[in-house]
């Protein structure tokens, strides 16, 4: 295998996704992903996607499955996807979801050893789902944005090793990014086995390898790097039918002024100026998605600047879309006044985006996936990764606008709530 070469970058960044329309209105020219993906047999009404990256999705009659934080645990990822009925068993990695729409809520990176393998698996499933009239979407979380910033504090040794192996693999497979990327899941398994030989952490060679791992990860994930461009294909806020999906939470105080702000513990406190300023929707959900995508691709918003605009509203601060924990805290820690405030903010946000409910990850729910505030918010991060809580995988299923939590492959009727939003 080729050695890690820092003087020649492997492969050009991933090809850009098809140009999608910028507006969600029916009159706009939108990407019909049934005609783009291709469908077999008699398909349901076509799925229509607007925004680049995808922001608004109309998926009439589709079953929707949402999966929370995965944090580099490929085995738990497969377990969750098999349980959701979208992945074949026995490691075949075949799409079995038909016209299902699968949504992963971010935080694939950090705390585990198979981060790139999970990204590769989801891309493979996306390609396969297209042929069946289904779709796979991802939203980026705070750990994706942290890594593009170069913050590697939560990267496992195995995660750095995977970056070294992946970069060398790309060096040997320069011709086709998509083919190489999709094929990584299978290739990485053997390379990971080869790495499992007992090693002394303080061995000089291991220290050198760790330095190589940091360099390899920087090459892959810096703005404009191959993996950063792959992440740039995904939104930070995604609306599918009447449901909003994001990692932390969308709230109407991302403008310059707000009646309330969040502190680092996720609690509300009054701002000196109680007037409500521009909401996140007024700022523009598509605009936020586009700015994060441009930043990850290393693109500037004008020819006069070589540096891309940093998407602060979406990626920085305790109340940003990827960091917000307002909706996912333990409500028993709050008094009635605070709970009523949060409920009011949630309802205001949902009304502004024309949605009936929001689904978030980010904060592990030790009691399992659940809903609060009349089930207008679903919290589905259960800490399933072995690098977090190693808990039992759970997924959220939305069918005919009814939501339920699937907790067991043997007992798919196990649920915390069944809610009809019609």
Tab-separated table of C-alpha atoms in Angstrom:
chain	number	residue	atom	x	y	z
A	1	UNK	CA	0.000	0.000	0.000
A	2	UNK	CA	1.208	3.487	-0.764
A	3	UNK	CA	2.694	5.443	2.112
A	4	UNK	CA	1.110	8.604	3.461
A	5	UNK	CA	2.322	11.395	1.210
A	6	UNK	CA	1.701	14.938	2.382
A	7	UNK	CA	3.039	16.628	-0.725
A	8	UNK	CA	0.402	15.294	-3.084
A	9	UNK	CA	-3.237	15.310	-2.063
A	10	UNK	CA	-5.144	12.165	-2.998
A	11	UNK	CA	-8.045	12.575	-5.332
A	12	UNK	CA	-9.971	15.716	-6.045
A	13	UNK	CA	-12.787	16.639	-3.669
A	14	UNK	CA	-16.075	14.823	-4.184
A	15	UNK	CA	-18.091	15.905	-7.168
A	16	UNK	CA	-20.715	18.505	-6.357
A	17	UNK	CA	-24.283	17.265	-5.940
A	18	UNK	CA	-26.838	18.134	-8.618
A	19	UNK	CA	-27.868	21.769	-8.559
A	20	UNK	CA	-31.072	21.971	-6.583
A	21	UNK	CA	-33.614	24.742	-6.584
A	22	UNK	CA	-33.312	27.412	-3.951
A	23	UNK	CA	-36.979	27.774	-3.009
A	24	UNK	CA	-39.503	25.356	-1.567
A	25	UNK	CA	-42.507	26.737	-3.424
A	26	UNK	CA	-44.315	24.424	-5.870
A	27	UNK	CA	-43.655	26.858	-8.689
A	28	UNK	CA	-39.908	26.560	-8.313
A	29	UNK	CA	-37.906	24.110	-10.364
A	30	UNK	CA	-37.189	21.291	-7.929
A	31	UNK	CA	-35.239	18.096	-8.192
A	32	UNK	CA	-37.581	15.149	-8.584
A	33	UNK	CA	-35.493	12.453	-6.976
A	34	UNK	CA	-37.702	9.636	-8.235
A	35	UNK	CA	-36.850	10.564	-11.805
A	36	UNK	CA	-33.263	11.316	-10.791
A	37	UNK	CA	-32.878	8.252	-8.635
A	38	UNK	CA	-35.044	6.029	-10.778
A	39	UNK	CA	-37.854	3.946	-9.354
A	40	UNK	CA	-38.914	0.372	-9.851
A	41	UNK	CA	-42.483	-0.744	-10.342
A	42	UNK	CA	-45.379	1.499	-9.368
A	43	UNK	CA	-43.886	4.139	-7.133
A	44	UNK	CA	-45.705	6.518	-4.845
A	45	UNK	CA	-45.877	10.177	-5.742
A	46	UNK	CA	-42.377	11.487	-6.426
A	47	UNK	CA	-40.130	12.850	-3.713
A	48	UNK	CA	-39.298	16.486	-4.389
A	49	UNK	CA	-36.200	18.099	-2.891
A	50	UNK	CA	-35.464	21.829	-2.753
A	51	UNK	CA	-32.304	23.578	-1.614
A	52	UNK	CA	-28.616	22.992	-2.010
A	53	UNK	CA	-27.815	21.215	0.226
A	54	UNK	CA	-31.261	19.588	0.514
A	55	UNK	CA	-33.426	21.652	2.855
A	56	UNK	CA	-37.101	21.069	2.031
A	57	UNK	CA	-38.333	17.600	1.106
A	58	UNK	CA	-41.807	16.571	0.045
A	59	UNK	CA	-42.133	12.807	0.385
A	60	UNK	CA	-45.822	11.953	-0.016
A	61	UNK	CA	-46.924	8.699	1.568
A	62	UNK	CA	-43.421	7.701	2.595
A	63	UNK	CA	-42.424	5.929	5.763
A	64	UNK	CA	-39.766	8.028	7.503
A	65	UNK	CA	-37.141	6.568	9.824
A	66	UNK	CA	-34.854	8.793	11.913
A	67	UNK	CA	-31.662	7.613	13.609
A	68	UNK	CA	-29.742	9.582	16.229
A	69	UNK	CA	-26.056	10.001	17.056
A	70	UNK	CA	-23.789	7.133	15.921
A	71	UNK	CA	-20.300	8.306	16.975
A	72	UNK	CA	-18.125	5.942	15.003
A	73	UNK	CA	-19.766	2.662	16.085
A	74	UNK	CA	-20.398	0.671	12.909
A	75	UNK	CA	-21.809	-2.399	14.677
A	76	UNK	CA	-24.439	-0.373	16.535
A	77	UNK	CA	-25.176	1.547	13.345
A	78	UNK	CA	-25.892	-1.664	11.473
A	79	UNK	CA	-28.025	-2.904	14.347
A	80	UNK	CA	-30.122	0.279	14.304
A	81	UNK	CA	-30.553	0.222	10.531
A	82	UNK	CA	-31.469	-3.465	10.484
A	83	UNK	CA	-33.990	-2.837	13.256
A	84	UNK	CA	-35.432	0.000	11.173
A	85	UNK	CA	-35.895	-2.370	8.250
A	86	UNK	CA	-33.605	-0.522	5.823
A	87	UNK	CA	-30.448	-2.676	5.967
A	88	UNK	CA	-29.967	-6.341	5.177
A	89	UNK	CA	-28.569	-8.571	7.945
A	90	UNK	CA	-25.262	-10.436	8.050
A	91	UNK	CA	-23.134	-7.521	6.911
A	92	UNK	CA	-24.334	-7.506	3.303
A	93	UNK	CA	-25.036	-3.768	3.502
A	94	UNK	CA	-27.955	-3.895	1.082
A	95	UNK	CA	-30.843	-1.420	1.159
A	96	UNK	CA	-34.080	-3.165	2.163
A	97	UNK	CA	-36.170	-0.071	2.878
A	98	UNK	CA	-37.933	0.230	-0.469
A	99	UNK	CA	-39.428	3.737	-0.626
A	100	UNK	CA	-38.529	4.554	2.977
A	101	UNK	CA	-36.886	7.906	3.721
A	102	UNK	CA	-33.995	7.466	6.179
A	103	UNK	CA	-32.682	10.482	8.091
A	104	UNK	CA	-29.552	10.425	10.248
A	105	UNK	CA	-29.284	13.295	12.725
A	106	UNK	CA	-25.528	13.902	12.803
A	107	UNK	CA	-22.609	13.196	15.128
A	108	UNK	CA	-21.224	10.329	13.125
A	109	UNK	CA	-17.731	11.600	13.867
A	110	UNK	CA	-15.670	11.234	17.073
A	111	UNK	CA	-15.690	8.751	19.991
A	112	UNK	CA	-15.414	5.683	17.722
A	113	UNK	CA	-13.168	3.878	15.238
A	114	UNK	CA	-15.414	3.540	12.173
A	115	UNK	CA	-16.472	7.098	11.383
A	116	UNK	CA	-15.586	7.088	7.687
A	117	UNK	CA	-16.964	3.564	7.298
A	118	UNK	CA	-20.367	4.771	8.567
A	119	UNK	CA	-20.323	7.738	6.187
A	120	UNK	CA	-19.430	5.330	3.384
A	121	UNK	CA	-22.250	2.948	4.341
A	122	UNK	CA	-24.843	5.730	4.358
A	123	UNK	CA	-23.677	6.950	0.947
A	124	UNK	CA	-23.947	3.395	-0.405
A	125	UNK	CA	-27.461	3.061	0.995
A	126	UNK	CA	-28.388	6.422	-0.514
A	127	UNK	CA	-27.348	5.223	-3.971
A	128	UNK	CA	-29.283	1.988	-3.547
A	129	UNK	CA	-32.348	3.746	-2.138
A	130	UNK	CA	-32.554	5.955	-5.222
A	131	UNK	CA	-33.277	2.898	-7.361
A	132	UNK	CA	-36.165	1.934	-5.097
A	133	UNK	CA	-37.802	5.357	-4.873
A	134	UNK	CA	-36.479	5.885	-1.358
A	135	UNK	CA	-33.945	8.352	-0.014
A	136	UNK	CA	-31.224	8.757	2.602
A	137	UNK	CA	-30.553	12.158	4.153
A	138	UNK	CA	-28.066	13.272	6.791
A	139	UNK	CA	-27.828	16.430	8.858
A	140	UNK	CA	-24.534	17.588	10.267
A	141	UNK	CA	-24.021	17.796	14.026
A	142	UNK	CA	-21.622	19.692	16.261
A	143	UNK	CA	-18.945	16.990	15.979
A	144	UNK	CA	-18.942	17.308	12.184
A	145	UNK	CA	-18.476	21.088	12.402
A	146	UNK	CA	-15.837	20.724	15.149
A	147	UNK	CA	-13.746	18.425	12.982
A	148	UNK	CA	-13.929	20.733	9.973
A	149	UNK	CA	-12.689	23.479	12.336
A	150	UNK	CA	-9.760	21.213	13.252
A	151	UNK	CA	-10.994	20.408	16.755
A	152	UNK	CA	-9.908	16.789	17.254
A	153	UNK	CA	-10.291	16.568	21.047
A	154	UNK	CA	-12.792	13.712	20.883
A	155	UNK	CA	-11.104	11.590	18.227
A	156	UNK	CA	-10.203	8.047	19.266
A	157	UNK	CA	-6.822	6.523	18.372
A	158	UNK	CA	-8.681	4.186	16.032
A	159	UNK	CA	-10.292	7.203	14.395
A	160	UNK	CA	-6.891	8.671	13.553
A	161	UNK	CA	-5.773	5.260	12.289
A	162	UNK	CA	-8.803	5.069	10.011
A	163	UNK	CA	-7.879	8.459	8.546
A	164	UNK	CA	-4.345	7.243	7.753
A	165	UNK	CA	-5.652	4.096	6.102
A	166	UNK	CA	-8.357	5.980	4.201
A	167	UNK	CA	-5.944	8.590	2.874
A	168	UNK	CA	-3.569	5.876	1.652
A	169	UNK	CA	-6.533	4.014	0.152
A	170	UNK	CA	-7.529	7.155	-1.750
A	171	UNK	CA	-3.974	7.509	-2.994
A	172	UNK	CA	-4.344	4.058	-4.566
A	173	UNK	CA	-7.839	4.818	-5.954
A	174	UNK	CA	-7.597	8.292	-7.441
A	175	UNK	CA	-9.828	7.899	-10.472
A	176	UNK	CA	-13.346	7.845	-9.027
A	177	UNK	CA	-14.178	9.449	-5.665
A	178	UNK	CA	-17.682	7.996	-5.379
A	179	UNK	CA	-16.615	4.452	-6.212
A	180	UNK	CA	-13.700	4.680	-3.796
A	181	UNK	CA	-15.766	6.246	-1.028
A	182	UNK	CA	-18.650	3.788	-1.311
A	183	UNK	CA	-16.210	0.883	-1.303
A	184	UNK	CA	-14.469	1.960	1.882
A	185	UNK	CA	-16.787	0.175	4.333
A	186	UNK	CA	-15.747	-3.227	3.018
A	187	UNK	CA	-12.061	-2.365	2.700
A	188	UNK	CA	-11.773	-0.860	6.164
A	189	UNK	CA	-12.813	-4.048	7.944
A	190	UNK	CA	-9.653	-5.943	7.004
A	191	UNK	CA	-7.415	-2.952	7.639
A	192	UNK	CA	-8.951	-2.554	11.084
A	193	UNK	CA	-8.265	-6.213	11.856
A	194	UNK	CA	-4.639	-5.728	10.866
A	195	UNK	CA	-4.404	-2.837	13.331
A	196	UNK	CA	-5.641	-4.868	16.288
A	197	UNK	CA	-2.234	-6.378	17.032
A	198	UNK	CA	-1.174	-5.561	20.625
A	199	UNK	CA	0.760	-2.320	20.711
A	200	UNK	CA	2.468	-0.180	23.313
A	201	UNK	CA	0.908	3.290	23.213
A	202	UNK	CA	4.219	4.926	24.130
A	203	UNK	CA	6.179	3.039	21.484
A	204	UNK	CA	7.980	5.643	19.340
A	205	UNK	CA	6.361	4.265	16.189
A	206	UNK	CA	2.879	4.673	17.696
A	207	UNK	CA	3.621	8.294	18.609
A	208	UNK	CA	4.729	8.925	15.028
A	209	UNK	CA	1.621	7.188	13.731
A	210	UNK	CA	-0.565	9.386	15.901
A	211	UNK	CA	1.087	12.470	14.427
A	212	UNK	CA	0.462	11.049	10.979
A	213	UNK	CA	-3.149	10.491	12.002
A	214	UNK	CA	-3.601	14.133	12.968
A	215	UNK	CA	-2.103	15.243	9.654
A	216	UNK	CA	-4.226	12.790	7.665
A	217	UNK	CA	-7.399	13.892	9.449
A	218	UNK	CA	-6.533	17.541	8.808
A	219	UNK	CA	-6.075	16.869	5.090
A	220	UNK	CA	-9.371	15.010	4.866
A	221	UNK	CA	-11.527	17.321	6.980
A	222	UNK	CA	-10.148	20.833	6.565
A	223	UNK	CA	-12.475	23.143	4.570
A	224	UNK	CA	-12.214	21.965	0.981
A	225	UNK	CA	-10.818	18.559	1.962
A	226	UNK	CA	-12.386	15.396	0.526
A	227	UNK	CA	-14.356	14.428	3.634
A	228	UNK	CA	-15.317	18.032	4.399
A	229	UNK	CA	-16.765	18.264	0.894
A	230	UNK	CA	-18.648	15.038	1.515
A	231	UNK	CA	-20.137	16.506	4.696
A	232	UNK	CA	-20.982	19.671	2.758
A	233	UNK	CA	-23.579	17.673	0.819
A	234	UNK	CA	-25.741	17.650	3.944
A	235	UNK	CA	-27.798	20.294	5.717
A	236	UNK	CA	-27.894	21.385	9.344
A	237	UNK	CA	-31.683	21.796	9.183
A	238	UNK	CA	-33.907	19.540	7.084
A	239	UNK	CA	-37.694	19.716	6.735
A	240	UNK	CA	-39.416	16.575	5.454
A	241	UNK	CA	-43.162	16.900	5.023
A	242	UNK	CA	-44.431	18.367	8.323
A	243	UNK	CA	-41.342	17.421	10.349
A	244	UNK	CA	-38.150	19.356	11.048
A	245	UNK	CA	-34.913	17.435	11.656
A	246	UNK	CA	-31.786	18.967	13.146
A	247	UNK	CA	-29.035	17.916	15.514
A	248	UNK	CA	-29.477	20.294	18.435
A	249	UNK	CA	-32.560	22.364	17.833
A	250	UNK	CA	-33.924	25.246	15.795
A	251	UNK	CA	-35.031	28.282	17.811
A	252	UNK	CA	-36.152	31.809	16.901
A	253	UNK	CA	-33.279	33.709	18.487
A	254	UNK	CA	-30.522	33.366	15.922
A	255	UNK	CA	-30.880	37.031	14.939
A	256	UNK	CA	-29.162	40.046	16.469
A	257	UNK	CA	-31.777	40.551	19.187
A	258	UNK	CA	-33.795	38.104	21.232
A	259	UNK	CA	-36.017	38.261	24.279
A	260	UNK	CA	-34.166	35.281	25.762
A	261	UNK	CA	-30.828	33.596	25.299
A	262	UNK	CA	-29.364	30.300	26.457
A	263	UNK	CA	-26.473	29.889	28.832
A	264	UNK	CA	-23.959	27.052	28.575
A	265	UNK	CA	-26.223	24.784	30.628
A	266	UNK	CA	-29.096	25.190	28.201
A	267	UNK	CA	-31.211	27.365	30.513
A	268	UNK	CA	-33.040	30.493	29.459
A	269	UNK	CA	-32.168	33.898	30.799
A	270	UNK	CA	-33.657	37.272	29.924
A	271	UNK	CA	-31.751	39.555	27.590
A	272	UNK	CA	-31.447	43.255	28.370
A	273	UNK	CA	-33.454	44.014	25.225
A	274	UNK	CA	-36.709	42.068	25.419
A	275	UNK	CA	-37.723	42.799	21.814
A	276	UNK	CA	-37.771	39.790	19.532
A	277	UNK	CA	-35.315	40.135	16.690
A	278	UNK	CA	-35.052	38.234	13.398
A	279	UNK	CA	-35.792	34.541	13.830
A	280	UNK	CA	-33.774	31.686	12.398
A	281	UNK	CA	-36.447	31.409	9.742
A	282	UNK	CA	-36.157	35.118	8.967
A	283	UNK	CA	-32.402	34.662	8.692
A	284	UNK	CA	-33.187	31.791	6.375
A	285	UNK	CA	-32.931	28.055	6.904
A	286	UNK	CA	-31.656	27.637	3.360
A	287	UNK	CA	-29.197	30.437	3.955
A	288	UNK	CA	-27.828	28.713	7.054
A	289	UNK	CA	-27.504	25.423	5.213
A	290	UNK	CA	-25.825	27.086	2.258
A	291	UNK	CA	-23.348	29.008	4.423
A	292	UNK	CA	-22.293	25.879	6.316
A	293	UNK	CA	-21.933	23.974	3.037
A	294	UNK	CA	-19.850	26.738	1.452
A	295	UNK	CA	-17.624	26.917	4.518
A	296	UNK	CA	-17.048	23.163	4.497
A	297	UNK	CA	-16.198	23.281	0.799
A	298	UNK	CA	-13.720	26.067	1.423
A	299	UNK	CA	-15.671	28.464	-0.782
A	300	UNK	CA	-15.854	32.211	-0.180
A	301	UNK	CA	-19.027	34.209	-0.713
A	302	UNK	CA	-17.215	36.797	-2.798
A	303	UNK	CA	-14.279	36.943	-5.149
A	304	UNK	CA	-12.644	39.524	-2.894
A	305	UNK	CA	-12.081	37.113	-0.018
A	306	UNK	CA	-10.031	33.947	0.023
A	307	UNK	CA	-11.568	32.829	3.314
A	308	UNK	CA	-15.088	31.380	3.433
A	309	UNK	CA	-17.585	33.072	5.725
A	310	UNK	CA	-17.750	31.222	9.036
A	311	UNK	CA	-21.363	30.167	9.703
A	312	UNK	CA	-21.540	31.337	13.316
A	313	UNK	CA	-25.341	31.214	13.669
A	314	UNK	CA	-25.468	27.551	12.710
A	315	UNK	CA	-22.310	26.195	14.321
A	316	UNK	CA	-21.162	28.338	17.253
A	317	UNK	CA	-22.680	29.225	20.592
A	318	UNK	CA	-24.824	27.311	23.057
A	319	UNK	CA	-27.986	28.270	21.180
A	320	UNK	CA	-26.739	27.431	17.663
A	321	UNK	CA	-28.521	24.780	15.632
A	322	UNK	CA	-25.900	22.079	16.252
A	323	UNK	CA	-25.194	22.891	19.935
A	324	UNK	CA	-28.621	23.806	21.332
A	325	UNK	CA	-29.919	21.592	24.179
A	326	UNK	CA	-33.000	23.638	25.051
A	327	UNK	CA	-35.486	20.990	23.938
A	328	UNK	CA	-33.560	17.922	25.039
A	329	UNK	CA	-32.846	18.662	28.706
A	330	UNK	CA	-34.475	16.739	31.531
A	331	UNK	CA	-37.671	18.745	32.075
A	332	UNK	CA	-37.711	17.757	35.755
A	333	UNK	CA	-34.803	20.182	36.215
A	334	UNK	CA	-37.002	23.088	35.106
A	335	UNK	CA	-39.803	24.924	36.874
A	336	UNK	CA	-43.223	25.457	35.295
A	337	UNK	CA	-42.339	28.933	34.075
A	338	UNK	CA	-39.245	27.703	32.238
A	339	UNK	CA	-41.113	24.746	30.746
A	340	UNK	CA	-43.878	27.035	29.513
A	341	UNK	CA	-41.290	29.343	27.970
A	342	UNK	CA	-39.593	26.484	26.156
A	343	UNK	CA	-42.918	25.159	24.900
A	344	UNK	CA	-43.831	28.623	23.627
A	345	UNK	CA	-40.480	28.996	21.819
A	346	UNK	CA	-40.890	25.570	20.258
A	347	UNK	CA	-44.396	26.324	19.039
A	348	UNK	CA	-43.262	29.677	17.638
A	349	UNK	CA	-40.434	27.990	15.749
A	350	UNK	CA	-42.633	25.232	14.341
A	351	UNK	CA	-45.241	27.748	13.232
A	352	UNK	CA	-42.578	29.825	11.489
A	353	UNK	CA	-41.304	26.875	9.432
A	354	UNK	CA	-44.735	25.378	8.834
A	355	UNK	CA	-44.022	22.198	10.759
A	356	UNK	CA	-45.927	20.159	13.319
A	357	UNK	CA	-43.003	18.566	15.140
A	358	UNK	CA	-39.215	18.601	15.449
A	359	UNK	CA	-36.781	15.706	15.853
A	360	UNK	CA	-33.387	16.253	17.497
A	361	UNK	CA	-30.356	14.294	18.692
A	362	UNK	CA	-27.261	15.649	20.487
A	363	UNK	CA	-28.227	14.953	24.111
A	364	UNK	CA	-28.332	11.268	25.173
A	365	UNK	CA	-31.677	10.291	26.652
A	366	UNK	CA	-30.897	7.792	29.393
A	367	UNK	CA	-34.523	6.618	29.507
A	368	UNK	CA	-34.661	6.057	25.754
A	369	UNK	CA	-36.040	8.084	22.867
A	370	UNK	CA	-39.039	10.140	23.932
A	371	UNK	CA	-41.207	13.146	23.181
A	372	UNK	CA	-42.146	16.235	25.199
A	373	UNK	CA	-44.339	19.323	24.947
A	374	UNK	CA	-47.376	17.488	23.568
A	375	UNK	CA	-45.034	15.430	21.420
A	376	UNK	CA	-44.047	18.445	19.337
A	377	UNK	CA	-40.391	17.585	20.060
A	378	UNK	CA	-38.848	14.123	19.785
A	379	UNK	CA	-35.427	13.472	21.371
A	380	UNK	CA	-33.839	10.388	19.807
A	381	UNK	CA	-30.161	10.357	20.779
A	382	UNK	CA	-29.903	7.321	23.076
A	383	UNK	CA	-26.101	7.188	23.277
A	384	UNK	CA	-25.987	3.906	21.373
A	385	UNK	CA	-22.282	4.160	20.493
A	386	UNK	CA	-19.871	2.155	22.631
A	387	UNK	CA	-17.962	5.429	22.956
A	388	UNK	CA	-20.933	7.066	24.711
A	389	UNK	CA	-23.408	4.888	26.674
A	390	UNK	CA	-23.325	1.695	24.592
A	391	UNK	CA	-27.093	1.587	25.008
A	392	UNK	CA	-29.659	-0.390	23.066
A	393	UNK	CA	-30.215	1.148	19.610
A	394	UNK	CA	-33.560	2.867	19.060
A	395	UNK	CA	-35.026	4.569	15.999
A	396	UNK	CA	-38.019	6.798	15.372
A	397	UNK	CA	-40.547	5.705	12.780
A	398	UNK	CA	-43.001	8.188	11.264
A	399	UNK	CA	-45.769	6.666	9.213
A	400	UNK	CA	-49.011	8.371	8.202
A	401	UNK	CA	-47.933	11.219	10.489
A	402	UNK	CA	-47.906	8.885	13.473
A	403	UNK	CA	-44.637	8.567	15.356
A	404	UNK	CA	-43.370	5.677	17.411
A	405	UNK	CA	-40.066	4.500	18.810
A	406	UNK	CA	-38.833	1.109	17.651
A	407	UNK	CA	-36.687	-0.440	20.352
A	408	UNK	CA	-36.448	-4.090	19.499
A	409	UNK	CA	-36.116	-6.103	16.330
A	410	UNK	CA	-38.239	-8.858	17.876
A	411	UNK	CA	-40.907	-6.507	19.183
A	412	UNK	CA	-41.403	-3.665	16.731
A	413	UNK	CA	-44.597	-2.638	18.514
A	414	UNK	CA	-42.580	-1.490	21.531
A	415	UNK	CA	-43.071	2.247	21.636
A	416	UNK	CA	-43.056	5.182	23.988
A	417	UNK	CA	-45.782	7.140	22.245
A	418	UNK	CA	-48.076	6.890	19.230
A	419	UNK	CA	-49.235	10.310	18.106
A	420	UNK	CA	-51.541	11.266	15.256
A	421	UNK	CA	-50.763	14.774	14.004
A	422	UNK	CA	-53.481	14.855	11.337
